[in-house]
Coordinates of C-alpha atoms and ligand atoms in Angstrom, one line a residue:
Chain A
X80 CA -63.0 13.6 45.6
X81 CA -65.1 11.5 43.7
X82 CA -64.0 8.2 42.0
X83 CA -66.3 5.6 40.3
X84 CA -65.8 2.2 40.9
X85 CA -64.7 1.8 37.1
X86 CA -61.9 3.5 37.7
X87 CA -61.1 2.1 41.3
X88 CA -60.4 -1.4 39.6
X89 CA -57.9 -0.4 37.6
X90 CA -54.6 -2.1 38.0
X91 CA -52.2 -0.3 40.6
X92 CA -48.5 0.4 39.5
X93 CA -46.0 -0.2 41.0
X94 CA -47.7 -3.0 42.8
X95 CA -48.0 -2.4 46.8
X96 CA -46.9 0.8 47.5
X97 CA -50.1 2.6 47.7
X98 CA -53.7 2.2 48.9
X99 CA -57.4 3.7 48.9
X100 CA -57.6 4.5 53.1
X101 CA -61.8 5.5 52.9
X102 CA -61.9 9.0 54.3
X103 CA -58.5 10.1 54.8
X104 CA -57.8 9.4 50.9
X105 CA -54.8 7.7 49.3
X106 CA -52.1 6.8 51.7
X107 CA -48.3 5.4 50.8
X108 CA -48.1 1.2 51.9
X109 CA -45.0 1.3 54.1
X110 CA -43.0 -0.7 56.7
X111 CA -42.4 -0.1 60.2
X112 CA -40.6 -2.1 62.5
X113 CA -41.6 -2.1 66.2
X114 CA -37.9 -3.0 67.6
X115 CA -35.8 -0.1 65.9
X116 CA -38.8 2.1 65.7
X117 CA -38.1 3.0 62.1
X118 CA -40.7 3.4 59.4
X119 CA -39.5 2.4 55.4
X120 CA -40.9 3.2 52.1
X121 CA -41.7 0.8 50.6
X122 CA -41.9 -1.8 52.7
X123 CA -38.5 -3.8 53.0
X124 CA -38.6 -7.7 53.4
X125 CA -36.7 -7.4 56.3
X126 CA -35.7 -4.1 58.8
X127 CA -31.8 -3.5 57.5
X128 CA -31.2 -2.7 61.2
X129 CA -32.7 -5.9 62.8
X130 CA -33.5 -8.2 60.0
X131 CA -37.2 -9.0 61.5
X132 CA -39.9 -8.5 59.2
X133 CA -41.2 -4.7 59.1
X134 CA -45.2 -4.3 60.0
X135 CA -47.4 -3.2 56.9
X136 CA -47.5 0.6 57.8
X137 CA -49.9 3.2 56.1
X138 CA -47.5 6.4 55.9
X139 CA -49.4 9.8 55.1
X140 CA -48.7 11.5 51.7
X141 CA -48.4 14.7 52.7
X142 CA -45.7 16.4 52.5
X143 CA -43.3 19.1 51.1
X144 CA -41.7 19.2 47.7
X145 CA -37.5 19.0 48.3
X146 CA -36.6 18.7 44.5
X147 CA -38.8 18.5 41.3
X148 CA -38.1 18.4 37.9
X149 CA -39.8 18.2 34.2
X150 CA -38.9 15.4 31.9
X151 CA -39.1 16.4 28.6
X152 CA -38.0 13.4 26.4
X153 CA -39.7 10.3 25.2
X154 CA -42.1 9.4 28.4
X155 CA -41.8 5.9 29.3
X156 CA -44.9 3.7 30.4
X157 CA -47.6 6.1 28.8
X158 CA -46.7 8.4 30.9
X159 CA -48.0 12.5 29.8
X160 CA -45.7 14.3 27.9
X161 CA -43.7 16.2 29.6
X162 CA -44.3 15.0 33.2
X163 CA -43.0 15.8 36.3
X164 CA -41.3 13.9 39.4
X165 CA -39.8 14.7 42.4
X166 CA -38.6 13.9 46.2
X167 CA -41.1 14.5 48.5
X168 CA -40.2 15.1 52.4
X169 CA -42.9 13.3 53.9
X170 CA -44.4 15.6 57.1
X171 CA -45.3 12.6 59.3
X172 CA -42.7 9.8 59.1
X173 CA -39.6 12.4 58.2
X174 CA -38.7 9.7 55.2
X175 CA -37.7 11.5 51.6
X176 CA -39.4 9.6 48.9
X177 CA -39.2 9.7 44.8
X178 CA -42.5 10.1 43.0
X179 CA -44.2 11.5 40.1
X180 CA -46.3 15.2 40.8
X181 CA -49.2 16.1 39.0
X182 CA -48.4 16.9 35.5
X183 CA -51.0 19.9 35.7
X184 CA -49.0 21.6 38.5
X185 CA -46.0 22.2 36.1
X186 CA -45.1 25.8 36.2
X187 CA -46.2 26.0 39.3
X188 CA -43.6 24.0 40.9
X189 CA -41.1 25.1 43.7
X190 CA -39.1 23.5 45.6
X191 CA -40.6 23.8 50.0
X192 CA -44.7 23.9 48.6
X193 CA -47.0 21.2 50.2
X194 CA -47.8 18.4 48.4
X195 CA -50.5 15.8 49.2
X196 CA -51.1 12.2 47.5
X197 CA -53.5 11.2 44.9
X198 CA -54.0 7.5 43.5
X199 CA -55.6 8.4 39.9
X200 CA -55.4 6.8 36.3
X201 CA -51.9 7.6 35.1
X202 CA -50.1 6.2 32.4
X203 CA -50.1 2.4 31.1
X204 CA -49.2 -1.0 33.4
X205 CA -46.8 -3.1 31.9
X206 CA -49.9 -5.0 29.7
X207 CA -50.0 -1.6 28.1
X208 CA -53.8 -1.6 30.0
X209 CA -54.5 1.7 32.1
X210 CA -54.0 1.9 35.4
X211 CA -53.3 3.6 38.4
X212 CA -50.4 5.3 39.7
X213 CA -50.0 7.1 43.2
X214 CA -48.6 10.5 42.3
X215 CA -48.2 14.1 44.0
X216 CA -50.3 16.9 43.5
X217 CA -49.7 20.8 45.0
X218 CA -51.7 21.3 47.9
X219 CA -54.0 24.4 47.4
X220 CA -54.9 25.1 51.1
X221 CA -52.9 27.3 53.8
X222 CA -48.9 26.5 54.5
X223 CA -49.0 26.5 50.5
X224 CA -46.4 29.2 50.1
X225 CA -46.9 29.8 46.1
Chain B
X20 CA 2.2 -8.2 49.3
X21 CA 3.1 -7.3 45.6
X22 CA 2.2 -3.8 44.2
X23 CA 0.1 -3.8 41.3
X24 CA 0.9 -1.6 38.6
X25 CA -0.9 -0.9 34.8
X26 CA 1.7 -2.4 32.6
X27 CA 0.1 -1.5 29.2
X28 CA -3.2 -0.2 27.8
X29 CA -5.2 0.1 24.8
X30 CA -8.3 1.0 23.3
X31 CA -10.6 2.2 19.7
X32 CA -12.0 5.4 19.7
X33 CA -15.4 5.6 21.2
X34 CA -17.8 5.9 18.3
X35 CA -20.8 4.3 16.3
X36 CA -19.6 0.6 14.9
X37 CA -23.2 -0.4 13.5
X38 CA -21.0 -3.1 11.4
X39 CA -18.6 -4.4 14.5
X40 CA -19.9 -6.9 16.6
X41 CA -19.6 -6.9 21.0
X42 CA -16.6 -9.1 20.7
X43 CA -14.7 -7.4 17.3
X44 CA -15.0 -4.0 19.6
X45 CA -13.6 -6.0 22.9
X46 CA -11.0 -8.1 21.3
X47 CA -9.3 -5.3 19.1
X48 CA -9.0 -3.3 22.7
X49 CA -7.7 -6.5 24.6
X50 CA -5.0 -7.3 21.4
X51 CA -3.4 -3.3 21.7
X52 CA -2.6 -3.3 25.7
X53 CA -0.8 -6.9 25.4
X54 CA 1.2 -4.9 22.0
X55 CA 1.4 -2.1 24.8
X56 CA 3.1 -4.2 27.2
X57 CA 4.6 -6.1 25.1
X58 CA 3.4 -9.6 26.6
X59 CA 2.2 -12.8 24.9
X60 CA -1.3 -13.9 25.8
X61 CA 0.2 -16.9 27.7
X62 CA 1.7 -14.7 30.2
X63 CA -1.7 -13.8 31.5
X64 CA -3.2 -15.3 34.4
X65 CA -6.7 -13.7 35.0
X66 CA -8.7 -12.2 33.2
X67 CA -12.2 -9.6 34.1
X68 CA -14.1 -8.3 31.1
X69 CA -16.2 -5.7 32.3
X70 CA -19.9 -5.4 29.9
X71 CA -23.4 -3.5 31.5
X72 CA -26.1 -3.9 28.7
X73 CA -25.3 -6.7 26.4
X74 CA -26.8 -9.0 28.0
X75 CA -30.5 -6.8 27.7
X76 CA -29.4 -6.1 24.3
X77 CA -28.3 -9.5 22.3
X78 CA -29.5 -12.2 24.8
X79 CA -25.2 -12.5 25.2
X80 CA -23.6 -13.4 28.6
X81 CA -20.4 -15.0 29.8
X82 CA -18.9 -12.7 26.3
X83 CA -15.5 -12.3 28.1
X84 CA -14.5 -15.6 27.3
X85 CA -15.4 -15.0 23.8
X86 CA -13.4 -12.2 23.4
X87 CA -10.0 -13.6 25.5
X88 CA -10.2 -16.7 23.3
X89 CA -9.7 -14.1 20.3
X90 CA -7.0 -12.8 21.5
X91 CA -5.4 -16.3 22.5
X92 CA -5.9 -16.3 26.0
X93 CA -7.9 -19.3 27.2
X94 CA -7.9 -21.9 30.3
X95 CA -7.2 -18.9 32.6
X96 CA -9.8 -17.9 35.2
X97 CA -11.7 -15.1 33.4
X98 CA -14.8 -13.3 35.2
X99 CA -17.5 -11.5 33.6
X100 CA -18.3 -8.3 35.2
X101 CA -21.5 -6.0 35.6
X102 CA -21.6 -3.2 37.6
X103 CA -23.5 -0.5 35.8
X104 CA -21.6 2.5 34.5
X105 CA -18.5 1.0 37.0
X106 CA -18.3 -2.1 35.7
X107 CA -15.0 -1.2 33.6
X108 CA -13.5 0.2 37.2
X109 CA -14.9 -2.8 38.9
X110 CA -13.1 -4.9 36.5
X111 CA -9.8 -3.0 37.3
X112 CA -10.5 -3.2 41.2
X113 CA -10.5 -7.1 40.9
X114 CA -7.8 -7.1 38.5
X115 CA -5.7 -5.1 40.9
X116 CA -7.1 -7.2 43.6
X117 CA -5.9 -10.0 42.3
X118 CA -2.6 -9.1 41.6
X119 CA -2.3 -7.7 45.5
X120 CA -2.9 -11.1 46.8
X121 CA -0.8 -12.6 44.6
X122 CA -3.8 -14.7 42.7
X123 CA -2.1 -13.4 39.8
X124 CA 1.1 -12.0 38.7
X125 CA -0.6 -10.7 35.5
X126 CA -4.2 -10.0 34.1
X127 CA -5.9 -8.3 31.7
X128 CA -9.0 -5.8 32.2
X129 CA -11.6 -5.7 29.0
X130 CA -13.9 -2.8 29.4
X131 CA -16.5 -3.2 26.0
X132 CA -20.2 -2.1 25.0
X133 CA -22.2 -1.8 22.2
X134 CA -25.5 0.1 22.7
X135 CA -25.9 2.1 19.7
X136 CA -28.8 -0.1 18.5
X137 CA -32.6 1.1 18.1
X138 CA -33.4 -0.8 20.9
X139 CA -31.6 1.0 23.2
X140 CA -33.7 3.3 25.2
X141 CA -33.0 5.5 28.0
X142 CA -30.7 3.9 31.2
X143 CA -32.6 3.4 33.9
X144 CA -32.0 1.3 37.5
X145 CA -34.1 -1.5 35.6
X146 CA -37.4 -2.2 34.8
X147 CA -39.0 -4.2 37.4
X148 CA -38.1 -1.2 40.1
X149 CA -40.9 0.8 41.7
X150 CA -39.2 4.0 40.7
X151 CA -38.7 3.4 37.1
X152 CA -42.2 2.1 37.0
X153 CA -42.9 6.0 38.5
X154 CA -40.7 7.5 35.7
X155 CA -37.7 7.7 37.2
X156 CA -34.6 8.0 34.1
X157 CA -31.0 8.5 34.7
X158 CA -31.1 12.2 33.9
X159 CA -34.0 13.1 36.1
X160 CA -31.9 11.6 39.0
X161 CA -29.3 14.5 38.5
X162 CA -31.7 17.0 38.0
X163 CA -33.2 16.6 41.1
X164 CA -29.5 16.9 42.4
X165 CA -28.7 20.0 40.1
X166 CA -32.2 22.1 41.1
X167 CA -31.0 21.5 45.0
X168 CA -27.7 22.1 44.1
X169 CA -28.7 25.5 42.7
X170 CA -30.9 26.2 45.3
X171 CA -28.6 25.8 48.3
X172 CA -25.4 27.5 46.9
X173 CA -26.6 29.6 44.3
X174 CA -24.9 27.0 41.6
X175 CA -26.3 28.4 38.2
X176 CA -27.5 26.9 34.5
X177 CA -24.3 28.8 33.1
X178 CA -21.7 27.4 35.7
X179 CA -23.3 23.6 34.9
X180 CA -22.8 24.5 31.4
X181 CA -18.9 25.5 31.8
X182 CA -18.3 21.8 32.4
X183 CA -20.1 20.8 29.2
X184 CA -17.6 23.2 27.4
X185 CA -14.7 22.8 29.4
X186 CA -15.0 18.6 28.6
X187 CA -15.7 19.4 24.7
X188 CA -12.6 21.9 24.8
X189 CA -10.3 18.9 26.6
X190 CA -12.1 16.3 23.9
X191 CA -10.4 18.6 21.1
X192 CA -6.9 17.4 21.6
X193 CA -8.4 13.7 22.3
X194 CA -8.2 11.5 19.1
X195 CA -10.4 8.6 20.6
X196 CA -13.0 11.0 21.9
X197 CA -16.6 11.5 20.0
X198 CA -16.9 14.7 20.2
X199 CA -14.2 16.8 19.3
X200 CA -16.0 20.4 17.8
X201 CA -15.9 23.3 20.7
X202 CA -19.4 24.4 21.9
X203 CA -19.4 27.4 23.6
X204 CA -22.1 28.2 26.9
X205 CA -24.5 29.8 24.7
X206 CA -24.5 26.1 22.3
X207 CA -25.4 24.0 25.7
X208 CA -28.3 26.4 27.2
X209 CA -29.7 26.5 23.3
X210 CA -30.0 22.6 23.2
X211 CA -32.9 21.1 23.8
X212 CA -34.3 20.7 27.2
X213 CA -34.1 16.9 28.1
X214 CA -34.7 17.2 32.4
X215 CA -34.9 20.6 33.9
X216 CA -32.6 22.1 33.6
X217 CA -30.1 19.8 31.9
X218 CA -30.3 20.4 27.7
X219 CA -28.7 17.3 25.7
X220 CA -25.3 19.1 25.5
X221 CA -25.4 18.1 29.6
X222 CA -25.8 14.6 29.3
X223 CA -23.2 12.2 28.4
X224 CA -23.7 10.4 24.7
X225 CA -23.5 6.7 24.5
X226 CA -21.4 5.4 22.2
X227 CA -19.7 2.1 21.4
X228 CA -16.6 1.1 22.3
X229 CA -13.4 -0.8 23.7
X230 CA -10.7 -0.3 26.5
X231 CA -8.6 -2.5 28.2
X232 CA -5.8 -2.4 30.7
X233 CA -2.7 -4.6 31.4
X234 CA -2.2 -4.9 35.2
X235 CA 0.6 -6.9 36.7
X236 CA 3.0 -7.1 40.4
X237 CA 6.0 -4.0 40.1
X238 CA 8.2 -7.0 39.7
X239 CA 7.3 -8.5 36.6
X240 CA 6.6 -4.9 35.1
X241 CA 10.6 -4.6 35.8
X242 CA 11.0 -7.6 34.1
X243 CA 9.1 -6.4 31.2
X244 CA 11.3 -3.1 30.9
X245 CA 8.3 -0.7 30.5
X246 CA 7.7 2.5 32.9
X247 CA 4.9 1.0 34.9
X248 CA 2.3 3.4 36.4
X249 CA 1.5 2.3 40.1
X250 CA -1.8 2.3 41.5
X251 CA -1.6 3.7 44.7
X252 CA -5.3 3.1 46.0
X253 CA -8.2 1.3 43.8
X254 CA -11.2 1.3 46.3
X255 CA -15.1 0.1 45.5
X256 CA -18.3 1.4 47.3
X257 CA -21.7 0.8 47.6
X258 CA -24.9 3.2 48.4
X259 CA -26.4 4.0 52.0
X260 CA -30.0 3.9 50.5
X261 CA -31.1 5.5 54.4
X262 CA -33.4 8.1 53.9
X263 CA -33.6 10.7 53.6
X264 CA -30.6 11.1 51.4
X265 CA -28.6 14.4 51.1
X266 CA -29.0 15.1 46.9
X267 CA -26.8 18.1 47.3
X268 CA -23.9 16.4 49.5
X269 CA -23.7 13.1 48.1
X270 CA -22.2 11.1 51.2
X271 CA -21.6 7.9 49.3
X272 CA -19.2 10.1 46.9
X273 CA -17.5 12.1 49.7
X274 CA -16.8 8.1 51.5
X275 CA -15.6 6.5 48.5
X276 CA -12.9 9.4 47.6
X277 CA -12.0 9.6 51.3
X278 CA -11.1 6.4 51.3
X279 CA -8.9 6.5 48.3
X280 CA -7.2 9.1 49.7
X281 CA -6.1 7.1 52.9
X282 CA -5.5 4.1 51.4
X283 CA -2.9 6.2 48.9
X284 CA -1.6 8.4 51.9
X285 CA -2.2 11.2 49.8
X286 CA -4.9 14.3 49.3
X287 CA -6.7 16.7 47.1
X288 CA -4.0 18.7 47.0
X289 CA -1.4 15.6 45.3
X290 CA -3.7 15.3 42.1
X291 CA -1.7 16.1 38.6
X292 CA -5.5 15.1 37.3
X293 CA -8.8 13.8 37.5
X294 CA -11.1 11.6 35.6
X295 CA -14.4 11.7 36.9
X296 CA -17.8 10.6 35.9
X297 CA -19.4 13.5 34.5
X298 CA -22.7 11.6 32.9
X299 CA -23.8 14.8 33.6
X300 CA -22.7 18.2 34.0
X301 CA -24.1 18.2 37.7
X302 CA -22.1 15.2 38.5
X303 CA -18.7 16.5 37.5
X304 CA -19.5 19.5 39.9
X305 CA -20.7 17.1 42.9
X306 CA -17.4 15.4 42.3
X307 CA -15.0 18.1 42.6
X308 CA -16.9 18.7 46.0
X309 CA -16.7 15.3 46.9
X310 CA -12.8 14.7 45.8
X311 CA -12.3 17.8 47.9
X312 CA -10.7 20.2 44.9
X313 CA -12.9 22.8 46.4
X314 CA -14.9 23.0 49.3
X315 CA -19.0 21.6 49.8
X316 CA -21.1 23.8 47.3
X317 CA -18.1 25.6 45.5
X318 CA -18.1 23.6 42.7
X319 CA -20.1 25.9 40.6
X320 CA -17.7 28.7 41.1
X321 CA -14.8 26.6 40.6
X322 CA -15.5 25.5 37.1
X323 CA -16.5 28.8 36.1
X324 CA -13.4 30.5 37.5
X325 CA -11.3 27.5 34.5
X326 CA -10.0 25.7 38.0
X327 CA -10.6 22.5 36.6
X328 CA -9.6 23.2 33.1
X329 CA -6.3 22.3 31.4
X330 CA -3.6 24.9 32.4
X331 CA -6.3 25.2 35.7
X332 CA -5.4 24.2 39.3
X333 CA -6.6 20.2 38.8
X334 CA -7.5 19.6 35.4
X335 CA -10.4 17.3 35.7
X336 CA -11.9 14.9 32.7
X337 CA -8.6 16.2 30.1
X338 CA -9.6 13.3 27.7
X339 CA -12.9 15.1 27.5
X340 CA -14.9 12.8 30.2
X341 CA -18.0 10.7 29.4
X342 CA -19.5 14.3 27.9
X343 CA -17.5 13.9 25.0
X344 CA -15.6 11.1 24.9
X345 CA -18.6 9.3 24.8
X346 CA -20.0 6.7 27.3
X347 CA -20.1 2.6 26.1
X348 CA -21.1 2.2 29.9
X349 CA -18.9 -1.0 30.4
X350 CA -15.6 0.9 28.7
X351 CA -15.5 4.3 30.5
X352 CA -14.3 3.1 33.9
X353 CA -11.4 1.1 31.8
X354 CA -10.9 4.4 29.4
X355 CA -10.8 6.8 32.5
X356 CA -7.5 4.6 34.1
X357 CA -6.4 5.0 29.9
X358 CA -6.4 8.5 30.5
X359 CA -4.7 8.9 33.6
X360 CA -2.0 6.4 32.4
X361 CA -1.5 8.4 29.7
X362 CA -1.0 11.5 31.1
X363 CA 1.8 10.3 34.3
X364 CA 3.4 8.1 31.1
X365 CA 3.6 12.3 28.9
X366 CA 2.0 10.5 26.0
X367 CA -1.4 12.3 26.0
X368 CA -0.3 14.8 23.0
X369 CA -2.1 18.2 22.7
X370 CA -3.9 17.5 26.2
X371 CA -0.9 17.2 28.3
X372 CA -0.5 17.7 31.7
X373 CA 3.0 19.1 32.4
X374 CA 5.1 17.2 34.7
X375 CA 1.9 14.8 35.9
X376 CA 2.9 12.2 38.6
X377 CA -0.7 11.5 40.3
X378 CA -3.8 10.8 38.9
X379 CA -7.1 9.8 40.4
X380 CA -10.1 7.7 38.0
X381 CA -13.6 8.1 39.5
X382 CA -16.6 6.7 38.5
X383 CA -20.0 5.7 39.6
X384 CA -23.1 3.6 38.6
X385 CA -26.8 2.4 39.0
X386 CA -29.4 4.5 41.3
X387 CA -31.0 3.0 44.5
X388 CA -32.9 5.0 46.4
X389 CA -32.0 8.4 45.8
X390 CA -28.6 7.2 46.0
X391 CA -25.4 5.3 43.5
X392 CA -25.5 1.8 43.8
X393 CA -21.4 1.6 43.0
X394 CA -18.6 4.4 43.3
X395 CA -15.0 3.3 42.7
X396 CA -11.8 5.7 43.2
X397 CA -8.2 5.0 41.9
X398 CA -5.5 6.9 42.8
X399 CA -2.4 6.5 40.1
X400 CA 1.2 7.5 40.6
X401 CA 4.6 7.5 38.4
Ligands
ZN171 ZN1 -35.5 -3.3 63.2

C-alpha cells in the first residue's frame, strides 16, 4: 500500500506501540525478555516474571479476531462514528491484544476471521491534530473464512 | 482476634442532587448509620470514605475529612479511598480490617459520589492509557465478554436482557433505588444500541449518591444492644493482566469468590442472597458463574429459568443492583453491604428474603488488560 510521506509524519497514538517495518508493513512495538522467553504487548518496563528490562520486540499483526464489537455512542478522540474494537489473537507470539478494527469491515465482522495490521490516519491526538493510529483490518486473502 | 460485625447503616436514595454538594450527599449518609447504631460520633475510632471521580470532577481530594468533621468526628485517623467502582467495598475491607486487628474497636465506612455533572463522560481505565487512547469504554469491555459469552455457550440477547428486568422488577419494592418502573424483555432489546449487543437498558445508570456503614468488634456491638450482622469473610483482589486472558471465564472473579468462600467456611449453596456488580447485564451473568450458583457458561439459562430472581433459588441484586439502583461509583460497594444487612436484619419490606441468614456483596472495578483491576467478596451472616 501506498502512503505519502505527508501522511507518514503524522503523530502516532498511543505513543510506542506501533511502527512502519519497510516491506513487511506495520508491525506491533513489543517486549521480549531473553531469560523467561516471554514476549509482552506493549512493552513492560520491566519482565513481571524476572524484573530485567524486556528487549524492544517487533511482534507481527496478524492474527485472528477472538471478540469484536461496535460502539455506537459518542466516539471519543475523533474517532468514526460508530467504530469497532476488538481482541485480537496474535498468530505469531500467541499474546491476545485489544485494538480498534477497521471501521469499514463492520458488518462483516465475526469472531475466528484473520485480521492483519494497518498504521493509517485515524481519529485526533490529544492536541486535537490528526494522527495515526495502528488498527485492525479483515484480511481478504485465503484462511479468511467469511 | 475480635470479630467484626456491621453495627448500623445508612444511606439517601440514589438519584440526581444537581443542588447537593459531594459532602451534603456524604455527611447525610454518615449522620443515619451513627442514628442506626445508635453511637455518638466520639465513639468512632477510624474512619475510610470511599470517593472514585471527585477528584477528576471538582479538583476535591482528601473530602472524607470534610465530610467526618460534619458529622462531629474529627482527630481520628480517617483514609480517603479510591478504588474504582470498589472503592465503597474497599473502604469496608479496611474498615473490617481494622477492626480484626484490633486498630479499632469502631469505624465508620462513607461510600459518596457525585457524577451527574455535564462533564462527566463515559468511565474509562483513564485517559493517559494506551487502550482508551484505542477507544476502549467501559461498556465495550463487556461486550467483548458478552459476544464470547454467546458464542461459547449459546448465551442469548434475550437471557442478558432477563437480568435487566429481573434487577428493575427487584428495584420496584426498593425505595432508594432510581429506577423503580418494570420494563419488560421486549423494553431492553428496543433501547438503543450503546455496544453490541448491550442497548442502554443493559448498562448501569450513574447517579449520585450516599451510603455508609457502621462496623465495630461483636463485643461492643453487645454492648450497644443492636442485632449485629457478622461478616464472615471480606476479601480484596487484584487482576492477573497475563495474556491471553479468558473473557468468557473470568479467573480473577472465580479467585476472589473462592476465596470468600474459604475464608467464611461456607459455599454457593449457604447464600440467602447476593449483591453483585451487575454494571452490566453480562457481568451479573459472569458472576453467578463465578460465585458458583450455577455451573461455567449456565448463567444464561439460569436467569432465564427466574433462578436468581426473588422467590428463585438465590435471589441475586433484590435491591435492584447497580441496573437500577443506580451506580454513584464510590457508594455501590457501601450500598450493596446496605442491602445484604437489610435483608439478614428482615427489614428490606416488599423485597424480602424469607428467613435470610447469609449474604454475600460482590463488586468489581477499573479494566487492565482485558482484565478487573479490583474484585472484593463479603460473605454476611445473622
Ligand atoms: Zn523475565
Amino acid at each position: 500500500m501506498h502512503i505519502d510521506n505527508q501522511q507518514d509524519t503524522l503523530p502516532l497514538v498511543p505513543e510506542g506501540i506501533a511502527a512502519e517495518a519497510g516491506e513487511t508493513g506495520p508491525v506491533l512495538t513489543g517486549g521480549h525478555c531473553p531469560h523467561c522467553r516471554r514476549d509482552f504487548f506493549p512493552r513492560p518496563r520491566h519482565c513481571p516474571q524476572c524484573l530485567q528490562p524486556p528487549e524492544e520486540r517487533q511482534l507481527s499483526g496478524d492474527g485472528v479476531i477472538y471478540s469484536y464489537t461496535v460502539v455506537r455512542t459518542r466516539a471519543p478522540f475523533g474517532l468514526p462514528q460508530p467504530y469497532a474494537v476488538g481482541f485480537i489473537d496474535l498468530s505469531q507470539s500467541g499474546l491476545r491484544i485489544f485494538g480498534l478494527l477497521n471501521q469499514s469491515d463492520i458488518g462483516r465482522l465475526a469472531i475466528g476471521k484473520a485480521v492483519c495490521l494497518k498504521l493509517e490516519p485515524l481519529g485526533l491526538d490529544g492536541k486535537g491534530g490528526p494522527c495515526r493510529r495502528p488498527y485492525f483490518s479483515l484480511a481478504e486473502r485465503e484462511g479468511d473464512d467469511a | 482476634m475480635p470479630k467484626p460485625v456491621v453495627a448500623g447503616v445508612g444511606m439517601i436514595p440514589f438519584a440526581k442532587y444537581p443542588q447537593r454538594s459531594l459532602v451534603d450527599l456524604g455527611a447525610e449518609a454518615a449522620f443515619l448509620a451513627l442514628k442506626d447504631a445508635g453511637v455518638a460520633p466520639g465513639r468512632v475510632e477510624a474512619g475510610f470514605f470511599a470517593n472514585a471521580v471527585g477528584s477528576r470532577l471538582f479538583g476535591d481530594s482528601t473530602i472524607g475529612q470534610n465530610v467526618l468533621w460534619e458529622v462531629g468526628i474529627n482527630r481520628i485517623p480517617v483514609i480517603n479511598v479510591e478504588n474504582a467502582c470498589t472503592s465503597g467495598s474497599t473502604a469496608f475491607y479496611l474498615a473490617c480490617n481494622a477492626v480484626a486487628a484490633g486498630q479499632a474497636e469502631m469505624a465508620l465506612v462513607v461510600g459518596a459520589e457525585k457524577m451527574c455533572v455535564p462533564e462527566f463522560g463515559l468511565i474509562n481505565s483513564g485517559e493517559s492509557e494506551w487502550d482508551t487512547q484505542l477507544g476502549l469504554v467501559a461498556p465495550a469491555s463487556f461486550a467483548l465478554r458478552a459476544q464470547r459469552h454467546m458464542l461459547e455457550f449459546g448465551t442469548t440477547v434475550e437471557q442478558m436482557a432477563q437480568v435487566a428486568v429481573k434487577n428493575r422488577a427487584h428495584a420496584a419494592g426498593n425505595p432508594v433505588a432510581m429506577f423503580r418502573d418494570l420494563i419488560t424483555v421486549e423494553d431492553v432489546l428496543a433501547a438503543p444500541m450503546i455496544v453490541d449487543p448491550l442497548t442502554r437498558f443493559q448498562c448501569c445508570p450513574i447517579a449520585d449518591g450516599a451510603a455508609a456503614l457502621v462496623v465495630c468488634s461483636e463485643a461492643v456491638a453487645r454492648g450497644l444492644g443492636r442485632a449485629a450482622v457478622r461478616v464472615k469473610a471480606v476479601v480484596l483482589g487484584t487482576g492477573g493482566y497475563e495474556s491471553p486472558q479468558d473473557l468468557a471465564h473470568w479467573e480473577t472473579d472465580y479467585r476472589v469468590c473462592a476465596q470468600a468462600y474459604e475464608k467464611a467456611g461456607l459455599g454457593p449453596e449457604d447464600l440467602d442472597l447476593v449483591e453483585c456488580h451487575d454494571a452490566f447485564t453480562i457481568s451479573e451473568i459472569l458472576h453467578y458463574e463465578a460465585l458458583g450458583l450455577c455451573p461455567p457458561g449456565e448463567g444464561g439459562r439460569f436467569v432465564a429459568q427466574g433462578h436468581a430472581s426473588l422467590g428463585g433459588r438465590v435471589p441475586v441484586n433484590p435491591s435492584g443492583g447497580l441496573l437500577s439502583r443506580g451506580h454513584p461509583v464510590g457508594a455501590t460497594g457501601v450500598a450493596q453491604v446496605i442491602e445484604i444487612v437489610e435483608q439478614l436484619r428482615g427489614q428490606a419490606g416488599p423485597r424480602q428474603i424469607a428467613g435470610a441468614k447469609v449474604g454475600l456483596a460482590h463488586c468489581m472495578g477499573g479494566d487492565k488488560a482485558g482484565d478487573t483491576k479490583s474484585c472484593t467478596a463479603a460473605i454476611l451472616s445473622i
